[in-house]
mmCIF file with all atom_site columns, C-alpha atoms in Angstrom:
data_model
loop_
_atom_site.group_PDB
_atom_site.id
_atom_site.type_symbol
_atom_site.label_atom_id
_atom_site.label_alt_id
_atom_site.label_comp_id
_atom_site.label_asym_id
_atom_site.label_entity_id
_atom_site.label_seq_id
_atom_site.pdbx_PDB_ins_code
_atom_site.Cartn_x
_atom_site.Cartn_y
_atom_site.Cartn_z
_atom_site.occupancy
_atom_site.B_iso_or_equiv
_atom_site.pdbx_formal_charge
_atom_site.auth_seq_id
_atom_site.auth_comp_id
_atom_site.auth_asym_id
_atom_site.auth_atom_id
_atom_site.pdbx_PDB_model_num
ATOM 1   C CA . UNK A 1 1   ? 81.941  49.870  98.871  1.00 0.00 ? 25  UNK A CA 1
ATOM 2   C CA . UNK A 1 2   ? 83.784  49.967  102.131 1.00 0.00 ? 26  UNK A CA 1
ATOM 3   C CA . UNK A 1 3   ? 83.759  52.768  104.689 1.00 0.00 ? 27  UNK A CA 1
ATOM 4   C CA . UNK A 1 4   ? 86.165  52.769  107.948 1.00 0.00 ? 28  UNK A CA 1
ATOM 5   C CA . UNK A 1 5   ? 85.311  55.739  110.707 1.00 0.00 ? 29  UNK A CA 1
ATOM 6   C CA . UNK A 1 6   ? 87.972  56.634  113.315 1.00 0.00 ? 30  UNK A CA 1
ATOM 7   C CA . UNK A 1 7   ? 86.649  56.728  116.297 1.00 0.00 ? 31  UNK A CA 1
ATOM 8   C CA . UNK A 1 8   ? 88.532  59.977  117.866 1.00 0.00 ? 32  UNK A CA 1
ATOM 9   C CA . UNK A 1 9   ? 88.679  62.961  117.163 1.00 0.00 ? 33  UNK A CA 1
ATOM 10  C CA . UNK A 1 10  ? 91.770  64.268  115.529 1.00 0.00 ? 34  UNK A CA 1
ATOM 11  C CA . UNK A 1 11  ? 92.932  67.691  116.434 1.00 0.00 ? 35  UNK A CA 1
ATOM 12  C CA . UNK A 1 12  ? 93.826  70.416  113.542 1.00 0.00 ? 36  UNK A CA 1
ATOM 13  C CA . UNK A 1 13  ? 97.853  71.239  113.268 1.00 0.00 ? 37  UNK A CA 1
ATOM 14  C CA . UNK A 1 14  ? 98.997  73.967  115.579 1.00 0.00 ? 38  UNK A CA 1
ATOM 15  C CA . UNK A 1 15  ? 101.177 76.719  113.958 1.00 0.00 ? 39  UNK A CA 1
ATOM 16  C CA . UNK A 1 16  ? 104.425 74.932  116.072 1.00 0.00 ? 40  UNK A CA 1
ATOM 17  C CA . UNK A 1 17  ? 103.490 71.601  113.906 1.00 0.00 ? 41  UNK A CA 1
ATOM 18  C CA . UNK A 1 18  ? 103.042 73.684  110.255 1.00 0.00 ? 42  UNK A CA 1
ATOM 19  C CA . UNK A 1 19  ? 106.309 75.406  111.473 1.00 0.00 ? 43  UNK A CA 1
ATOM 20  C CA . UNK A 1 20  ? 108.311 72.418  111.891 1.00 0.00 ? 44  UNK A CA 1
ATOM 21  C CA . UNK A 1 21  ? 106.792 70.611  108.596 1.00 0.00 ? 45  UNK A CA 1
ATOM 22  C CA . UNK A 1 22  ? 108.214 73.389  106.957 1.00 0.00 ? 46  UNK A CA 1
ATOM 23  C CA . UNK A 1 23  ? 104.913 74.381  105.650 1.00 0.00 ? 47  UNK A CA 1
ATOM 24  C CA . UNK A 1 24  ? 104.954 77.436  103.539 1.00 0.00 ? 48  UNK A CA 1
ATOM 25  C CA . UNK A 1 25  ? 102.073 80.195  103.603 1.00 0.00 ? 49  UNK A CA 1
ATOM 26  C CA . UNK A 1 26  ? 100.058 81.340  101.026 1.00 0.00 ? 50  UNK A CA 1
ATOM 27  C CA . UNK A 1 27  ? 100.244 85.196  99.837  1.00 0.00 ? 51  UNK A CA 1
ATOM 28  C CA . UNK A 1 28  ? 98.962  87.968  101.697 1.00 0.00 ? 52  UNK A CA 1
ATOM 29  C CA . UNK A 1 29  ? 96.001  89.071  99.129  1.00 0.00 ? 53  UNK A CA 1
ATOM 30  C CA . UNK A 1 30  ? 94.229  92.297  98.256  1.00 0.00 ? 54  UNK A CA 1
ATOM 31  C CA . UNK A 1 31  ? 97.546  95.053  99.843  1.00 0.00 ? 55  UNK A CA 1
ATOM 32  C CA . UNK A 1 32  ? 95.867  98.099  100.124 1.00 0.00 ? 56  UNK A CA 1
ATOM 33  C CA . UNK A 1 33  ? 97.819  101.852 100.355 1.00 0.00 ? 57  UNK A CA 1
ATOM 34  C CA . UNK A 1 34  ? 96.609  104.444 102.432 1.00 0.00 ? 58  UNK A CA 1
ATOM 35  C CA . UNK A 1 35  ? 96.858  107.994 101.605 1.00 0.00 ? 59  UNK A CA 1
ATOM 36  C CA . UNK A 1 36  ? 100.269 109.188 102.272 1.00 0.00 ? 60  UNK A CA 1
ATOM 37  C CA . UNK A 1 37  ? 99.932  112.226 104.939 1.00 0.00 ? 61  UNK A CA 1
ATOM 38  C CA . UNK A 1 38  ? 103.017 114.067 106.694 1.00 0.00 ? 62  UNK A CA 1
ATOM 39  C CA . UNK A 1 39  ? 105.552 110.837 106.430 1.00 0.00 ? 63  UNK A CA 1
ATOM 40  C CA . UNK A 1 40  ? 103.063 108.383 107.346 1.00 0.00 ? 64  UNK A CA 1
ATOM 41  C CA . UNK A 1 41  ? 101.394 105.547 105.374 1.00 0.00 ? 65  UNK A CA 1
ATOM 42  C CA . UNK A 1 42  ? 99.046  102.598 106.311 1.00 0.00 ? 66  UNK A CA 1
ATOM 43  C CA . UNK A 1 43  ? 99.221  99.366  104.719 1.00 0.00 ? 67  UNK A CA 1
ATOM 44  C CA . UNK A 1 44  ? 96.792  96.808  104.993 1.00 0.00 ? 68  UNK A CA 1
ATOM 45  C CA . UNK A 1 45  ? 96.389  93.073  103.049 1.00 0.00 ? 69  UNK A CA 1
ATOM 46  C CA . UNK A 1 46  ? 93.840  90.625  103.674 1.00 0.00 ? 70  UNK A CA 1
ATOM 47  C CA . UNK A 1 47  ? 95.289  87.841  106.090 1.00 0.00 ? 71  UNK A CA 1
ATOM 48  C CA . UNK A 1 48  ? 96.725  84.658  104.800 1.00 0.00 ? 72  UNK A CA 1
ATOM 49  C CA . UNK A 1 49  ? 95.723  81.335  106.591 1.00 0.00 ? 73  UNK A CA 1
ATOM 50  C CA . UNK A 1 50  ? 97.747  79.789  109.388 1.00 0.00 ? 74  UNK A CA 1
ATOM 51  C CA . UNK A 1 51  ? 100.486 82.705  109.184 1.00 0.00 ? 75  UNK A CA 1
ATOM 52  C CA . UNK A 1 52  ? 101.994 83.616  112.761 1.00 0.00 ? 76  UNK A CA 1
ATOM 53  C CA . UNK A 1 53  ? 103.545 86.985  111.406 1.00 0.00 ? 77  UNK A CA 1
ATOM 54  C CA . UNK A 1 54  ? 103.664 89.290  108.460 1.00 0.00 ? 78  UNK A CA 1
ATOM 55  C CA . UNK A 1 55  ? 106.710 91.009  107.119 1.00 0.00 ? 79  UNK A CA 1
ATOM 56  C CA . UNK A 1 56  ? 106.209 94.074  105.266 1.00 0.00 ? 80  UNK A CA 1
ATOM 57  C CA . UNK A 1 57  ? 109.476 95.482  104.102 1.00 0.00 ? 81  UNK A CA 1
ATOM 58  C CA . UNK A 1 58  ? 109.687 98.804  101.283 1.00 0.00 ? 82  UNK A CA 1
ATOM 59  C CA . UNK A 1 59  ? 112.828 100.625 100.014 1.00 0.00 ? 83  UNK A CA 1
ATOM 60  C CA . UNK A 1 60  ? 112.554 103.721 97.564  1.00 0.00 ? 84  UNK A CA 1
ATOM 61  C CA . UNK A 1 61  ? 112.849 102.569 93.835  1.00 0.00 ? 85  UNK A CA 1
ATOM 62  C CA . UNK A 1 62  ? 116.047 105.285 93.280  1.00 0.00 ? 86  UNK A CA 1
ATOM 63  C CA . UNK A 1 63  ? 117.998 103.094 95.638  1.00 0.00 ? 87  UNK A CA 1
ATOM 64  C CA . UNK A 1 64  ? 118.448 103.438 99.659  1.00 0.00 ? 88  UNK A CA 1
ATOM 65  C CA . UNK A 1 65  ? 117.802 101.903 102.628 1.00 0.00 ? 89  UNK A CA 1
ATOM 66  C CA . UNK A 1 66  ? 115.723 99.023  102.579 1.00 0.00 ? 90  UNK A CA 1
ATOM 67  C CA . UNK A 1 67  ? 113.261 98.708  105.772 1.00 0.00 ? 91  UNK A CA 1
ATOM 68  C CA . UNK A 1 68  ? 111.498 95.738  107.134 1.00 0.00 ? 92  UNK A CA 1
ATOM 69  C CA . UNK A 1 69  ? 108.852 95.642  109.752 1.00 0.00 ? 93  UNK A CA 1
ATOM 70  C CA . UNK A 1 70  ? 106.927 93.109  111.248 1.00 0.00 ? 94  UNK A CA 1
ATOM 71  C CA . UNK A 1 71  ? 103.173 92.559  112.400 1.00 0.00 ? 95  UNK A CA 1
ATOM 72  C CA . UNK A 1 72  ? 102.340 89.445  114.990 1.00 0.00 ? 96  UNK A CA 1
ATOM 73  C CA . UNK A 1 73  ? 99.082  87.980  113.183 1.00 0.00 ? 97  UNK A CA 1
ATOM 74  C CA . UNK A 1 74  ? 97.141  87.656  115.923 1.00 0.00 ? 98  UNK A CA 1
ATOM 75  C CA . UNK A 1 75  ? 97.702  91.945  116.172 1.00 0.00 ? 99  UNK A CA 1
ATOM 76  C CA . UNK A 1 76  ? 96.017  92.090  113.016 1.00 0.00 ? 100 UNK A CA 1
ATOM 77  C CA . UNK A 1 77  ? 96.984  92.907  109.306 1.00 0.00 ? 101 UNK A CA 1
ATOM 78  C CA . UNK A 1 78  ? 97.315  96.086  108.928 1.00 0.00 ? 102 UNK A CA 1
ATOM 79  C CA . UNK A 1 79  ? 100.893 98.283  109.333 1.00 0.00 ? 103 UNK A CA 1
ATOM 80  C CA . UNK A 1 80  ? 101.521 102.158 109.855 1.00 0.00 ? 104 UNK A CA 1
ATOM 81  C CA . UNK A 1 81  ? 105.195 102.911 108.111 1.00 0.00 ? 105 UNK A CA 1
ATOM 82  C CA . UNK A 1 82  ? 107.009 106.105 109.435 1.00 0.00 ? 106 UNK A CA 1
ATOM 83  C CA . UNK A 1 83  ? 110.270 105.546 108.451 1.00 0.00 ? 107 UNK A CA 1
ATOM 84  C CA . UNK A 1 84  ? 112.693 107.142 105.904 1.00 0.00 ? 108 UNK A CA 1
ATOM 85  C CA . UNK A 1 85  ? 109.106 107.903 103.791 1.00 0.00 ? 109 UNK A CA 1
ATOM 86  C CA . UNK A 1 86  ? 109.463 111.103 101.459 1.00 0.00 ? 110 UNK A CA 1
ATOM 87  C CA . UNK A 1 87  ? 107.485 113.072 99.618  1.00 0.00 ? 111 UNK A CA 1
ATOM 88  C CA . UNK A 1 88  ? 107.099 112.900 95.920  1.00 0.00 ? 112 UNK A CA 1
ATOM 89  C CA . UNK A 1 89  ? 108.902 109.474 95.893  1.00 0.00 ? 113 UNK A CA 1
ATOM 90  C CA . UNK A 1 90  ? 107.962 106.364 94.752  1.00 0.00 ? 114 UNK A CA 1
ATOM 91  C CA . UNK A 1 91  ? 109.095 103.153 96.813  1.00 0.00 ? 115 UNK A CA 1
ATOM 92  C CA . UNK A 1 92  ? 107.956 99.721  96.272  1.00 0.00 ? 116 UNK A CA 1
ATOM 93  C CA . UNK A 1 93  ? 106.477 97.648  99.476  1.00 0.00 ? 117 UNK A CA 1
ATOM 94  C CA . UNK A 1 94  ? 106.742 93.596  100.109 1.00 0.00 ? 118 UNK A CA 1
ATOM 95  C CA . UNK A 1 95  ? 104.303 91.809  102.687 1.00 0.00 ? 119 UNK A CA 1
ATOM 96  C CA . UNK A 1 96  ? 105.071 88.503  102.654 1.00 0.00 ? 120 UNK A CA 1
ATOM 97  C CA . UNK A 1 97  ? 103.168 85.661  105.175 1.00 0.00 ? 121 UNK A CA 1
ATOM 98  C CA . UNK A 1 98  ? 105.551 83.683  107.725 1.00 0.00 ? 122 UNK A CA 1
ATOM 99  C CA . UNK A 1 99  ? 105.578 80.849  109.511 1.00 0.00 ? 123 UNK A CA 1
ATOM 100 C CA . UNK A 1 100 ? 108.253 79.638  111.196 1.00 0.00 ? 124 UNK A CA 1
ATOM 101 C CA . UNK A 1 101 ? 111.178 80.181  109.202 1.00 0.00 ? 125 UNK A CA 1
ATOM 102 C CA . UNK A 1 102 ? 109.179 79.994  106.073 1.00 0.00 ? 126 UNK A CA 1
ATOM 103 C CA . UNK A 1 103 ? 108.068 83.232  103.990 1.00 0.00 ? 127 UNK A CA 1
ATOM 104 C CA . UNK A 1 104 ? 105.272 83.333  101.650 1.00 0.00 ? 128 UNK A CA 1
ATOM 105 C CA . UNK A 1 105 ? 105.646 84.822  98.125  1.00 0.00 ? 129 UNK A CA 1
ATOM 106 C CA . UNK A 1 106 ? 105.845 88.724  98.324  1.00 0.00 ? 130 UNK A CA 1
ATOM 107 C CA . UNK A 1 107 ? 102.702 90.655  96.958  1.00 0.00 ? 131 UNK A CA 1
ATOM 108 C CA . UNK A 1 108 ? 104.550 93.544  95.950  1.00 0.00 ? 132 UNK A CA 1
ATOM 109 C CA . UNK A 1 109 ? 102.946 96.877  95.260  1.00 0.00 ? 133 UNK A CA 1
ATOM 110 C CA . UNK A 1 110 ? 104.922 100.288 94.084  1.00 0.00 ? 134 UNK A CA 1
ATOM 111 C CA . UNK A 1 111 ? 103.787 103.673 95.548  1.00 0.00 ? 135 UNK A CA 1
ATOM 112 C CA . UNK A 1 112 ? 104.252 107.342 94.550  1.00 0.00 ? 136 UNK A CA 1
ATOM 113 C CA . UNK A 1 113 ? 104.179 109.942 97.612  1.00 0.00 ? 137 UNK A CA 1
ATOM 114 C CA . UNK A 1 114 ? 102.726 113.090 96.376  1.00 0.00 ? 138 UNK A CA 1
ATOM 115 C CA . UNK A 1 115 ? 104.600 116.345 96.913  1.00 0.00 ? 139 UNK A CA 1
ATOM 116 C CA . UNK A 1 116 ? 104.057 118.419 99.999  1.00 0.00 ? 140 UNK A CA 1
ATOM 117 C CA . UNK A 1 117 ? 101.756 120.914 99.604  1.00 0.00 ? 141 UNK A CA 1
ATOM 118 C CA . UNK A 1 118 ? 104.373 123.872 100.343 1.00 0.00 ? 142 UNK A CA 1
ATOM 119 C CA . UNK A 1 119 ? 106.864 122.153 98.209  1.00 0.00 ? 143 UNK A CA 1
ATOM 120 C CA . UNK A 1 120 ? 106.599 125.069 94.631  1.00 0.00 ? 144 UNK A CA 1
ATOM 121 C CA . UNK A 1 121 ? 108.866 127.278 97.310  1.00 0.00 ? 145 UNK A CA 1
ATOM 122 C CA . UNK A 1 122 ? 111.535 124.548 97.027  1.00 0.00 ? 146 UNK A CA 1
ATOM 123 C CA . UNK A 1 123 ? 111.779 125.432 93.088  1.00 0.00 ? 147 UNK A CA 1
ATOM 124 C CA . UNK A 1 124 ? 113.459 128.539 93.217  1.00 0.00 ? 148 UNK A CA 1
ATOM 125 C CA . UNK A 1 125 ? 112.167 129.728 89.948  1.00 0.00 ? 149 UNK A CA 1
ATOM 126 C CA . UNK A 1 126 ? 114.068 132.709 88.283  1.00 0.00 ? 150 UNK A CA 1
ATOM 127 C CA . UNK A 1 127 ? 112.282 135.234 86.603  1.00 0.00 ? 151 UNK A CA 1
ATOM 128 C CA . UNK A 1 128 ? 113.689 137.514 83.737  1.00 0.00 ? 152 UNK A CA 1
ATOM 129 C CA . UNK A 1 129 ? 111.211 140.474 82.862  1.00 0.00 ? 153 UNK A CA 1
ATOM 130 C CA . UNK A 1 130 ? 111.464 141.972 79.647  1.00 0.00 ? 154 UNK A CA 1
ATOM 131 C CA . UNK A 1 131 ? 108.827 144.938 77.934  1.00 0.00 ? 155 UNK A CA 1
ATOM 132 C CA . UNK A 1 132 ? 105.887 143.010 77.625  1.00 0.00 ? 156 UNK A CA 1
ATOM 133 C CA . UNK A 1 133 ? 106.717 139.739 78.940  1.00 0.00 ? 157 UNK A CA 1
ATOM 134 C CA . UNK A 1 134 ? 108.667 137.425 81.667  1.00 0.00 ? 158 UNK A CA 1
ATOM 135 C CA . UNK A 1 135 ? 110.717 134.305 81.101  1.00 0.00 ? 159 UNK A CA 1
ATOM 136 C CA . UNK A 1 136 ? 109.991 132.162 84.327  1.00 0.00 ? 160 UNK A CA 1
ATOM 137 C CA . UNK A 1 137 ? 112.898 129.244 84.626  1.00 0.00 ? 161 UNK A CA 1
ATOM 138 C CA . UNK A 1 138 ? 112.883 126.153 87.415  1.00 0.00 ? 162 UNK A CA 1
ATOM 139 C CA . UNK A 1 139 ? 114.618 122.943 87.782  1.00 0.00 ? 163 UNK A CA 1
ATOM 140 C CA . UNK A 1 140 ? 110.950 121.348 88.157  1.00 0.00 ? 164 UNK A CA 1
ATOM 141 C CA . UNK A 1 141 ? 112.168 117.602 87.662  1.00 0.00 ? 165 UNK A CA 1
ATOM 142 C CA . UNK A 1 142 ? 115.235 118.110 89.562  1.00 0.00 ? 166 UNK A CA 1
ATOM 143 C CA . UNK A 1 143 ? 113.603 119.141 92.589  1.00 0.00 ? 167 UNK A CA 1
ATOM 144 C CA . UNK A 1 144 ? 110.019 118.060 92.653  1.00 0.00 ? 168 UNK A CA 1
ATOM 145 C CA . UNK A 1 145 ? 110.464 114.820 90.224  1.00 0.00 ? 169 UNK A CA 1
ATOM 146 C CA . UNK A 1 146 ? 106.595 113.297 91.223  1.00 0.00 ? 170 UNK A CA 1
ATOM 147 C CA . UNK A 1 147 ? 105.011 116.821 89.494  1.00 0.00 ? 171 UNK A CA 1
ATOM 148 C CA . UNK A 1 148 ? 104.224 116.832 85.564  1.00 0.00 ? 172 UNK A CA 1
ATOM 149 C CA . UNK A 1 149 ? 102.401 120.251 85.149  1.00 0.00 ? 173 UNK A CA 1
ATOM 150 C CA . UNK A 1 150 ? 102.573 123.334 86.753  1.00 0.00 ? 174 UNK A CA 1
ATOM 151 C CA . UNK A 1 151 ? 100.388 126.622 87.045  1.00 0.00 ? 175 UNK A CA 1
ATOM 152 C CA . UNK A 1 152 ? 102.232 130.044 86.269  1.00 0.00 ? 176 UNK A CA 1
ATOM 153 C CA . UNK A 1 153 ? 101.143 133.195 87.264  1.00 0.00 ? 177 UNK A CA 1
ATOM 154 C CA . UNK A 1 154 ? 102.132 136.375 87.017  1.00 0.00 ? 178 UNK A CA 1
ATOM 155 C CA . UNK A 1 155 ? 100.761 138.633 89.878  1.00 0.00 ? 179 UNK A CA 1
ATOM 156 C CA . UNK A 1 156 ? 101.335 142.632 90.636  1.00 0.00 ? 180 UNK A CA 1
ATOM 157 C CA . UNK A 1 157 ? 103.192 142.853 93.781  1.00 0.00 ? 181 UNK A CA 1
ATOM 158 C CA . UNK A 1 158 ? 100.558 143.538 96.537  1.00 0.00 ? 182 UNK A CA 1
ATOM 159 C CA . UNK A 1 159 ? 97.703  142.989 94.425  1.00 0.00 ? 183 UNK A CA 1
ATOM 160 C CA . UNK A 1 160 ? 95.631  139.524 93.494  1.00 0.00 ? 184 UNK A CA 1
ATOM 161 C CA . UNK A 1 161 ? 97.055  136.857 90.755  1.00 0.00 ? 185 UNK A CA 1
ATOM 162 C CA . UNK A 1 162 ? 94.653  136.190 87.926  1.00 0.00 ? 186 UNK A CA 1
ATOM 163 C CA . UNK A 1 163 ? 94.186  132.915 86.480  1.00 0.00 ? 187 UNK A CA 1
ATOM 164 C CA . UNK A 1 164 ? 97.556  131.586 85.350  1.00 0.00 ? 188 UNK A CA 1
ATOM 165 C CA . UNK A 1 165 ? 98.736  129.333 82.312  1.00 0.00 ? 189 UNK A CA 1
ATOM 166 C CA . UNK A 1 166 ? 99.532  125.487 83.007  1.00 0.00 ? 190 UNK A CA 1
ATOM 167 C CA . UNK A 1 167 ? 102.851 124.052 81.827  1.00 0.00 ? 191 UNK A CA 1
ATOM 168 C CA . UNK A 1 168 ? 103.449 120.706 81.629  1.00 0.00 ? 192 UNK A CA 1
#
C-alpha cells in the first residue's frame, strides 16, 4: 500500500473562500423562545459552523409586517426582538445561517404571546341583572383571541368577591 505526505501545512478555508465557493451553511439548531415580557422576546439557537451572520426574521401568523434582523456571528447567537410584538398573538420566527450571499435552511418556530395581565378591562363585559341571577356577556375571542377560559365573579360593590365560576 502506498502513502504520499505533503510536506506543508495547508491552511483551513477562511469565511471570504466558503463565501465565494458558494458554500451553503448548515441550520441554526436547538431555537429557543424566551418568555415574552412587556413587548420584548429573546431568541437564541445553537450556532451553525462557519456562518458569518444570522438572520432571524418573524411576522404575525394573521398577516402584517414581516421583520428581519440580523446578528454578526462573532456577537454571538442570541437576538432580543422589540418590534411590532403584541400580546396574545402568535407570530412565527425564521433564523436562518449566512454566508456570503448564501442562507441556510430556516428553523422555523411559531410563538403565542400571552395576554397582558391588565388585559380582562379591554373586554367590556355587559352585565344584565335579573331577581336571582346576572347574565354576564363579552366579545372574549374578539378581543383577547390567545384566552380559552375565563373566571366570573360576581362581587357586592365595596365588599370582597368570593370564588367565581370558570367559563371556557
Amino acid at each position: 500500500q502506498n502513502s504520499f505526505n505533503y510536506p506543508h501545512t495547508i491552511a483551513a478555508a477562511s469565511l471570504d473562500d466558503l463565501a465565494s465557493s458558494g458554500y451553503r451553511p448548515h441550520m441554526p439548531e436547538d431555537v429557543q423562545i424566551g418568555e415574552y415580557s412587556e413587548g420584548h422576546i429573546e431568541v437564541s439557537w445553537t450556532p451553525a459552523k462557519c456562518a458569518s451572520m444570522y438572520d432571524v426574521t418573524y411576522q404575525k401568523l394573521t398577516g402584517g409586517k414581516t421583520i428581519s434582523k440580523q446578528v454578526n456571528a462573532s456577537l454571538g447567537n442570541s437576538i432580543i426582538l422589540t418590534d411590532e410584538l403584541d400580546s396574545c398573538s402568535e407570530y412565527e420566527i425564521r433564523v436562518s445561517a449566512v454566508i456570503g450571499d448564501e442562507y441556510s435552511e430556516e428553523n422555523i418556530v411559531t410563538i403565542s404571546t400571552p395576554p397582558e395581565t391588565d388585559s380582562a378591562a379591554r373586554l367590556d363585559p355587559i352585565a344584565q341583572p335579573f331577581l336571582n341571577s346576572v347574565i354576564a356577556k363579552w366579545k372574549g375571542f374578539e378581543k383577547l383571541s390567545c384566552v380559552s377560559e375565563y373566571i366570573v365573579s360576581i362581587c357586592k360593590e365595596g365588599e370582597e368577591c368570593h370564588g367565581g365560576q370558570q367559563i371556557e
